[in-house]
Amino acid sequence: MEELLLGCIMMYVFKEGSRHGFNQDRKTEQFRKNYSRLFSGLGLPHMDTVDEVLRKIETSQLERLKGELLKGLLKKRVLHKFRLFGKYFGIAIDATGYASFEGQPYEGCPYRKSKKGKLTYLQPILEAKLVTNNGFSISIATEWVLNGEEYDKQDCELKAFKRLAVKLKSDFPRLPICILADGLYPNKSVFDLCKTNNWTFIITLKDTQLKDVQDEVAVFDQLYWKNKDLDEKIVNKEQLITRSYRWINEVDYHGHPLNWIECVEIKRNIKTGKEEQNRFVHITSFKVNSMNCKELSAFGRLRWKIENEGFNIQKNGGYKLKHKYSRNNLTAIQNYYQCMQIGHLINQLVELSRRFRQLKNKFTLQHIWKVMIAFMYFGQIDTAFLAFKKTQFRYS
């Protein structure tokens, strides 16, 4: 079992993109020898055998393995330096699509119906990822959006979040969590869940949401004009970034004292005078002041890490998230997905280390992976390399 599951995880570590691609590597004798020596004598299995096993393993087993790996990092305090106020871990919540199908691939797969009545089956996945400002986006919990045996309405992201919250609290009951989410999430049920689980939150707010809060924002200049701050930063000789902050504290919303914070960012080219403006608005459980407004707003914007360093990398960075590693077996699909998350975690620990950054300053990430695969084909792993493998990595 160790050999089979490791083979699947390494398919993602090597960014093969498909089971067939990894099977082609397996045909090369030197690749197999290097692989075996790298992993203390374990063989490189045929991916068809791996597929048979992943169809039978309970999906909770691999998700538990993923959780234990993350708990190991937390125990070693690898990620503690990236916490908000030295305490709270940023947990970004968002959904992404796995694949689309012309016909129903398995029972319970959600679908979209066109005006002409055509059904397109889609498979959304709701993820909770631990995100950091240096680029980590680590899966901590996963919930699949699936229709039950009997349903009046299809499953959706907000329903899945309630199940995800139960799983997250059960697996990490004492972890200090700050939920980071997009404009779908500022509602009473989400606030209730955060309060029940003793979680903090920083959630994107649209101008059309939470009328009670927007009414207070409308009279900001009359009542809250003192709640302002300004920050200017010269990035280099060509760019000046100005960020102006406004905030309102303790606006009651169905018993929840919400705090509103706005950041208007202006990027100005010093030479040309050209400006680019962005506006970021969040609702948070933290009381805002001039001492913490910058940190709170910046931490709220880390939500984008789940989109960029998370989903986008897994779709376009060699992991092929949307590739159908299994076409019609939900158990196998879910197990492949968990192996992908573990493989991506391993690669992040390498790519974000200080030692690896020395290489990234000279070569692209894609080129470095090409060299690694080429070495597996034509090089020979020796004892010096195995000793290097045990080197402690540091992150900044």
PDB file of C-alpha atoms in Angstrom, residues 132-339:
ATOM      1  CA  THR A 132       0.397  32.756   3.937  1.00  0.00           C
ATOM      2  CA  ASN A 133       1.875  35.943   2.528  1.00  0.00           C
ATOM      3  CA  ASN A 134       4.974  34.151   1.180  1.00  0.00           C
ATOM      4  CA  GLY A 135       2.905  31.870  -1.077  1.00  0.00           C
ATOM      5  CA  PHE A 136       1.782  28.794   0.858  1.00  0.00           C
ATOM      6  CA  SER A 137      -1.683  27.524  -0.080  1.00  0.00           C
ATOM      7  CA  ILE A 138      -2.084  24.219   1.763  1.00  0.00           C
ATOM      8  CA  SER A 139      -5.274  22.167   1.686  1.00  0.00           C
ATOM      9  CA  ILE A 140      -6.576  21.681   5.216  1.00  0.00           C
ATOM     10  CA  ALA A 141     -10.088  20.363   4.468  1.00  0.00           C
ATOM     11  CA  THR A 142     -12.111  19.427   1.376  1.00  0.00           C
ATOM     12  CA  GLU A 143     -15.860  19.119   0.824  1.00  0.00           C
ATOM     13  CA  TRP A 144     -17.401  17.852  -2.424  1.00  0.00           C
ATOM     14  CA  VAL A 145     -20.550  19.538  -3.686  1.00  0.00           C
ATOM     15  CA  LEU A 146     -22.854  16.567  -4.357  1.00  0.00           C
ATOM     16  CA  ASN A 147     -26.607  16.025  -4.585  1.00  0.00           C
ATOM     17  CA  GLY A 148     -28.091  13.591  -2.092  1.00  0.00           C
ATOM     18  CA  GLU A 149     -30.312  10.654  -2.993  1.00  0.00           C
ATOM     19  CA  GLU A 150     -33.381  12.855  -2.550  1.00  0.00           C
ATOM     20  CA  TYR A 151     -33.200  16.620  -2.975  1.00  0.00           C
ATOM     21  CA  ASP A 152     -35.500  19.528  -3.786  1.00  0.00           C
ATOM     22  CA  LYS A 153     -32.628  21.880  -4.643  1.00  0.00           C
ATOM     23  CA  GLN A 154     -29.150  21.016  -5.811  1.00  0.00           C
ATOM     24  CA  ASP A 155     -26.242  21.192  -3.409  1.00  0.00           C
ATOM     25  CA  CYS A 156     -24.374  24.496  -3.391  1.00  0.00           C
ATOM     26  CA  GLU A 157     -21.256  26.153  -1.982  1.00  0.00           C
ATOM     27  CA  LEU A 158     -22.898  27.606   1.115  1.00  0.00           C
ATOM     28  CA  LYS A 159     -24.500  24.274   2.036  1.00  0.00           C
ATOM     29  CA  ALA A 160     -21.139  22.594   1.537  1.00  0.00           C
ATOM     30  CA  PHE A 161     -19.490  25.191   3.789  1.00  0.00           C
ATOM     31  CA  LYS A 162     -21.656  24.052   6.721  1.00  0.00           C
ATOM     32  CA  ARG A 163     -20.367  20.488   6.262  1.00  0.00           C
ATOM     33  CA  LEU A 164     -16.821  21.745   5.730  1.00  0.00           C
ATOM     34  CA  ALA A 165     -17.004  23.731   8.986  1.00  0.00           C
ATOM     35  CA  VAL A 166     -17.928  20.566  10.920  1.00  0.00           C
ATOM     36  CA  LYS A 167     -14.979  18.709   9.396  1.00  0.00           C
ATOM     37  CA  LEU A 168     -12.560  21.588  10.005  1.00  0.00           C
ATOM     38  CA  LYS A 169     -13.572  21.961  13.651  1.00  0.00           C
ATOM     39  CA  SER A 170     -13.397  18.205  14.230  1.00  0.00           C
ATOM     40  CA  ASP A 171      -9.931  17.801  12.692  1.00  0.00           C
ATOM     41  CA  PHE A 172      -8.405  21.009  14.137  1.00  0.00           C
ATOM     42  CA  PRO A 173     -10.452  21.773  17.270  1.00  0.00           C
ATOM     43  CA  ARG A 174      -7.895  24.064  18.951  1.00  0.00           C
ATOM     44  CA  LEU A 175      -6.372  25.770  15.922  1.00  0.00           C
ATOM     45  CA  PRO A 176      -6.801  29.589  16.083  1.00  0.00           C
ATOM     46  CA  ILE A 177      -8.517  30.237  12.760  1.00  0.00           C
ATOM     47  CA  CYS A 178      -9.280  33.390  10.815  1.00  0.00           C
ATOM     48  CA  ILE A 179     -11.696  32.624   7.962  1.00  0.00           C
ATOM     49  CA  LEU A 180     -10.910  34.472   4.717  1.00  0.00           C
ATOM     50  CA  ALA A 181     -13.698  34.371   2.132  1.00  0.00           C
ATOM     51  CA  ASP A 182     -15.146  36.173  -0.888  1.00  0.00           C
ATOM     52  CA  GLY A 183     -18.359  38.146  -1.363  1.00  0.00           C
ATOM     53  CA  LEU A 184     -20.568  35.033  -1.227  1.00  0.00           C
ATOM     54  CA  TYR A 185     -20.020  34.614   2.505  1.00  0.00           C
ATOM     55  CA  PRO A 186     -21.111  37.774   4.411  1.00  0.00           C
ATOM     56  CA  ASN A 187     -24.401  36.425   5.803  1.00  0.00           C
ATOM     57  CA  LYS A 188     -25.860  35.510   9.183  1.00  0.00           C
ATOM     58  CA  SER A 189     -25.413  31.729   8.837  1.00  0.00           C
ATOM     59  CA  VAL A 190     -21.676  32.136   8.194  1.00  0.00           C
ATOM     60  CA  PHE A 191     -21.306  34.584  11.094  1.00  0.00           C
ATOM     61  CA  ASP A 192     -23.189  32.129  13.334  1.00  0.00           C
ATOM     62  CA  LEU A 193     -20.868  29.276  12.358  1.00  0.00           C
ATOM     63  CA  CYS A 194     -17.780  31.358  13.071  1.00  0.00           C
ATOM     64  CA  LYS A 195     -19.131  32.383  16.464  1.00  0.00           C
ATOM     65  CA  THR A 196     -20.097  28.806  17.377  1.00  0.00           C
ATOM     66  CA  ASN A 197     -16.664  27.494  16.428  1.00  0.00           C
ATOM     67  CA  ASN A 198     -14.821  30.417  18.056  1.00  0.00           C
ATOM     68  CA  TRP A 199     -13.333  31.475  14.696  1.00  0.00           C
ATOM     69  CA  THR A 200     -12.456  35.007  13.660  1.00  0.00           C
ATOM     70  CA  PHE A 201     -13.070  36.191  10.101  1.00  0.00           C
ATOM     71  CA  ILE A 202     -12.184  38.764   7.447  1.00  0.00           C
ATOM     72  CA  ILE A 203     -14.664  38.526   4.556  1.00  0.00           C
ATOM     73  CA  THR A 204     -14.937  40.516   1.330  1.00  0.00           C
ATOM     74  CA  LEU A 205     -17.972  42.815   1.302  1.00  0.00           C
ATOM     75  CA  LYS A 206     -19.753  44.147  -1.768  1.00  0.00           C
ATOM     76  CA  ASP A 207     -21.426  47.560  -1.707  1.00  0.00           C
ATOM     77  CA  THR A 208     -24.856  45.953  -2.175  1.00  0.00           C
ATOM     78  CA  GLN A 209     -24.555  43.597   0.829  1.00  0.00           C
ATOM     79  CA  LEU A 210     -25.540  43.992   4.503  1.00  0.00           C
ATOM     80  CA  LYS A 211     -27.831  47.037   4.385  1.00  0.00           C
ATOM     81  CA  ASP A 212     -27.282  47.879   8.073  1.00  0.00           C
ATOM     82  CA  VAL A 213     -23.547  48.199   7.474  1.00  0.00           C
ATOM     83  CA  GLN A 214     -23.994  50.194   4.255  1.00  0.00           C
ATOM     84  CA  ASP A 215     -26.264  52.668   6.065  1.00  0.00           C
ATOM     85  CA  GLU A 216     -23.423  53.399   8.490  1.00  0.00           C
ATOM     86  CA  VAL A 217     -20.922  53.759   5.652  1.00  0.00           C
ATOM     87  CA  ALA A 218     -23.223  56.321   4.020  1.00  0.00           C
ATOM     88  CA  VAL A 219     -22.841  58.659   7.029  1.00  0.00           C
ATOM     89  CA  PHE A 220     -19.102  58.067   7.480  1.00  0.00           C
ATOM     90  CA  ASP A 221     -18.130  61.720   6.904  1.00  0.00           C
ATOM     91  CA  GLN A 222     -20.603  62.910   9.550  1.00  0.00           C
ATOM     92  CA  LEU A 223     -19.994  60.322  12.302  1.00  0.00           C
ATOM     93  CA  TYR A 224     -16.744  58.447  11.692  1.00  0.00           C
ATOM     94  CA  TRP A 225     -14.477  60.944   9.923  1.00  0.00           C
ATOM     95  CA  LYS A 226     -11.707  60.425  12.503  1.00  0.00           C
ATOM     96  CA  ASN A 227     -11.368  56.738  11.579  1.00  0.00           C
ATOM     97  CA  LYS A 228      -8.851  57.294   8.798  1.00  0.00           C
ATOM     98  CA  ASP A 229      -5.225  56.476   8.108  1.00  0.00           C
ATOM     99  CA  LEU A 230      -2.810  56.904   5.218  1.00  0.00           C
ATOM    100  CA  ASP A 231       0.198  54.860   4.187  1.00  0.00           C
ATOM    101  CA  GLU A 232       2.664  55.698   1.419  1.00  0.00           C
ATOM    102  CA  LYS A 233       5.387  53.379   0.189  1.00  0.00           C
ATOM    103  CA  ILE A 234       7.956  53.871  -2.549  1.00  0.00           C
ATOM    104  CA  VAL A 235       8.400  50.393  -4.089  1.00  0.00           C
ATOM    105  CA  ASN A 236      11.226  51.429  -6.406  1.00  0.00           C
ATOM    106  CA  LYS A 237      12.395  54.431  -8.409  1.00  0.00           C
ATOM    107  CA  GLU A 238       9.361  54.167 -10.683  1.00  0.00           C
ATOM    108  CA  GLN A 239       6.404  53.264  -8.450  1.00  0.00           C
ATOM    109  CA  LEU A 240       4.709  54.915  -5.476  1.00  0.00           C
ATOM    110  CA  ILE A 241       1.883  53.093  -3.668  1.00  0.00           C
ATOM    111  CA  THR A 242      -0.559  55.082  -1.549  1.00  0.00           C
ATOM    112  CA  ARG A 243      -3.114  53.265   0.610  1.00  0.00           C
ATOM    113  CA  SER A 244      -5.849  55.152   2.432  1.00  0.00           C
ATOM    114  CA  TYR A 245      -7.870  53.346   5.109  1.00  0.00           C
ATOM    115  CA  ARG A 246     -11.308  53.964   6.615  1.00  0.00           C
ATOM    116  CA  TRP A 247     -13.142  51.883   9.213  1.00  0.00           C
ATOM    117  CA  ILE A 248     -16.312  51.634  11.279  1.00  0.00           C
ATOM    118  CA  ASN A 249     -16.584  49.458  14.384  1.00  0.00           C
ATOM    119  CA  GLU A 250     -19.374  47.444  15.993  1.00  0.00           C
ATOM    120  CA  VAL A 251     -22.244  47.759  13.552  1.00  0.00           C
ATOM    121  CA  ASP A 252     -24.956  45.404  14.845  1.00  0.00           C
ATOM    122  CA  TYR A 253     -26.159  42.814  12.354  1.00  0.00           C
ATOM    123  CA  HIS A 254     -28.583  40.246  13.829  1.00  0.00           C
ATOM    124  CA  GLY A 255     -26.652  40.194  17.077  1.00  0.00           C
ATOM    125  CA  HIS A 256     -23.188  40.196  15.491  1.00  0.00           C
ATOM    126  CA  PRO A 257     -21.006  43.304  16.119  1.00  0.00           C
ATOM    127  CA  LEU A 258     -19.403  43.674  12.696  1.00  0.00           C
ATOM    128  CA  ASN A 259     -16.434  45.904  11.856  1.00  0.00           C
ATOM    129  CA  TRP A 260     -16.077  47.470   8.396  1.00  0.00           C
ATOM    130  CA  ILE A 261     -12.721  48.348   6.830  1.00  0.00           C
ATOM    131  CA  GLU A 262     -11.903  49.893   3.449  1.00  0.00           C
ATOM    132  CA  CYS A 263      -8.556  50.251   1.703  1.00  0.00           C
ATOM    133  CA  VAL A 264      -8.205  52.383  -1.432  1.00  0.00           C
ATOM    134  CA  GLU A 265      -4.896  51.648  -3.128  1.00  0.00           C
ATOM    135  CA  ILE A 266      -3.377  53.934  -5.761  1.00  0.00           C
ATOM    136  CA  LYS A 267      -0.310  52.782  -7.690  1.00  0.00           C
ATOM    137  CA  ARG A 268       1.399  55.723  -9.356  1.00  0.00           C
ATOM    138  CA  ASN A 269       4.196  55.613 -11.910  1.00  0.00           C
ATOM    139  CA  ILE A 270       6.564  58.356 -10.757  1.00  0.00           C
ATOM    140  CA  LYS A 271       7.979  58.953 -14.239  1.00  0.00           C
ATOM    141  CA  THR A 272       4.792  58.948 -16.332  1.00  0.00           C
ATOM    142  CA  GLY A 273       2.278  60.001 -13.676  1.00  0.00           C
ATOM    143  CA  LYS A 274      -0.065  57.154 -14.728  1.00  0.00           C
ATOM    144  CA  GLU A 275      -2.231  55.831 -11.875  1.00  0.00           C
ATOM    145  CA  GLU A 276      -3.994  52.546 -11.174  1.00  0.00           C
ATOM    146  CA  GLN A 277      -6.634  52.412  -8.421  1.00  0.00           C
ATOM    147  CA  ASN A 278      -8.043  49.429  -6.518  1.00  0.00           C
ATOM    148  CA  ARG A 279     -10.536  49.292  -3.659  1.00  0.00           C
ATOM    149  CA  PHE A 280     -10.734  46.516  -1.070  1.00  0.00           C
ATOM    150  CA  VAL A 281     -13.609  46.314   1.417  1.00  0.00           C
ATOM    151  CA  HIS A 282     -13.915  43.708   4.186  1.00  0.00           C
ATOM    152  CA  ILE A 283     -16.160  42.893   7.097  1.00  0.00           C
ATOM    153  CA  THR A 284     -14.358  41.444  10.102  1.00  0.00           C
ATOM    154  CA  SER A 285     -14.795  40.230  13.665  1.00  0.00           C
ATOM    155  CA  PHE A 286     -11.688  42.198  14.715  1.00  0.00           C
ATOM    156  CA  LYS A 287     -12.129  45.702  16.081  1.00  0.00           C
ATOM    157  CA  VAL A 288     -10.217  48.065  13.775  1.00  0.00           C
ATOM    158  CA  ASN A 289      -7.947  50.956  14.756  1.00  0.00           C
ATOM    159  CA  SER A 290      -5.011  52.919  13.347  1.00  0.00           C
ATOM    160  CA  MET A 291      -2.564  50.383  14.772  1.00  0.00           C
ATOM    161  CA  ASN A 292      -3.986  47.304  13.035  1.00  0.00           C
ATOM    162  CA  CYS A 293      -5.894  48.554   9.969  1.00  0.00           C
ATOM    163  CA  LYS A 294      -2.997  47.929   7.572  1.00  0.00           C
ATOM    164  CA  GLU A 295      -2.367  44.393   8.829  1.00  0.00           C
ATOM    165  CA  LEU A 296      -6.059  43.447   8.837  1.00  0.00           C
ATOM    166  CA  SER A 297      -6.655  44.686   5.293  1.00  0.00           C
ATOM    167  CA  ALA A 298      -3.512  42.982   3.959  1.00  0.00           C
ATOM    168  CA  PHE A 299      -4.401  39.713   5.713  1.00  0.00           C
ATOM    169  CA  GLY A 300      -7.921  39.819   4.249  1.00  0.00           C
ATOM    170  CA  ARG A 301      -6.454  40.145   0.763  1.00  0.00           C
ATOM    171  CA  LEU A 302      -4.557  36.862   1.288  1.00  0.00           C
ATOM    172  CA  ARG A 303      -7.802  35.210   0.192  1.00  0.00           C
ATOM    173  CA  TRP A 304      -6.487  35.565  -3.354  1.00  0.00           C
ATOM    174  CA  LYS A 305      -3.777  33.018  -2.520  1.00  0.00           C
ATOM    175  CA  ILE A 306      -6.324  30.200  -2.761  1.00  0.00           C
ATOM    176  CA  GLU A 307      -7.141  31.346  -6.309  1.00  0.00           C
ATOM    177  CA  ASN A 308      -3.609  31.997  -7.549  1.00  0.00           C
ATOM    178  CA  GLU A 309      -1.156  29.836  -5.589  1.00  0.00           C
ATOM    179  CA  GLY A 310      -3.893  27.239  -4.999  1.00  0.00           C
ATOM    180  CA  PHE A 311      -6.372  26.513  -7.795  1.00  0.00           C
ATOM    181  CA  ASN A 312      -4.553  28.240 -10.666  1.00  0.00           C
ATOM    182  CA  ILE A 313      -1.266  26.451  -9.947  1.00  0.00           C
ATOM    183  CA  GLN A 314      -3.035  23.096  -9.703  1.00  0.00           C
ATOM    184  CA  LYS A 315      -4.846  23.713 -12.988  1.00  0.00           C
ATOM    185  CA  ASN A 316      -2.021  25.230 -15.040  1.00  0.00           C
ATOM    186  CA  GLY A 317       1.206  24.496 -13.145  1.00  0.00           C
ATOM    187  CA  GLY A 318       1.647  20.837 -14.070  1.00  0.00           C
ATOM    188  CA  TYR A 319      -0.824  19.139 -11.708  1.00  0.00           C
ATOM    189  CA  LYS A 320      -3.690  19.171 -14.244  1.00  0.00           C
ATOM    190  CA  LEU A 321      -6.517  19.569 -11.746  1.00  0.00           C
ATOM    191  CA  LYS A 322      -9.132  19.453 -14.520  1.00  0.00           C
ATOM    192  CA  HIS A 323      -7.671  16.312 -16.112  1.00  0.00           C
ATOM    193  CA  LYS A 324      -9.944  13.294 -15.592  1.00  0.00           C
ATOM    194  CA  TYR A 325      -7.555  10.922 -13.814  1.00  0.00           C
ATOM    195  CA  SER A 326     -10.672   8.774 -13.389  1.00  0.00           C
ATOM    196  CA  ARG A 327     -13.699   9.365 -15.590  1.00  0.00           C
ATOM    197  CA  ASN A 328     -16.638   7.780 -13.817  1.00  0.00           C
ATOM    198  CA  ASN A 329     -15.625   6.550 -10.359  1.00  0.00           C
ATOM    199  CA  LEU A 330     -16.236   9.185  -7.679  1.00  0.00           C
ATOM    200  CA  THR A 331     -14.177   7.387  -5.030  1.00  0.00           C
ATOM    201  CA  ALA A 332     -11.134   7.276  -7.315  1.00  0.00           C
ATOM    202  CA  ILE A 333     -11.631  10.924  -8.363  1.00  0.00           C
ATOM    203  CA  GLN A 334     -11.707  12.039  -4.730  1.00  0.00           C
ATOM    204  CA  ASN A 335      -8.637   9.962  -3.829  1.00  0.00           C
ATOM    205  CA  TYR A 336      -6.653  11.304  -6.787  1.00  0.00           C
ATOM    206  CA  TYR A 337      -7.578  14.803  -5.638  1.00  0.00           C
ATOM    207  CA  GLN A 338      -6.238  14.161  -2.122  1.00  0.00           C
ATOM    208  CA  CYS A 339      -2.992  12.737  -3.536  1.00  0.00           C
TER     209      CYS A 339
END
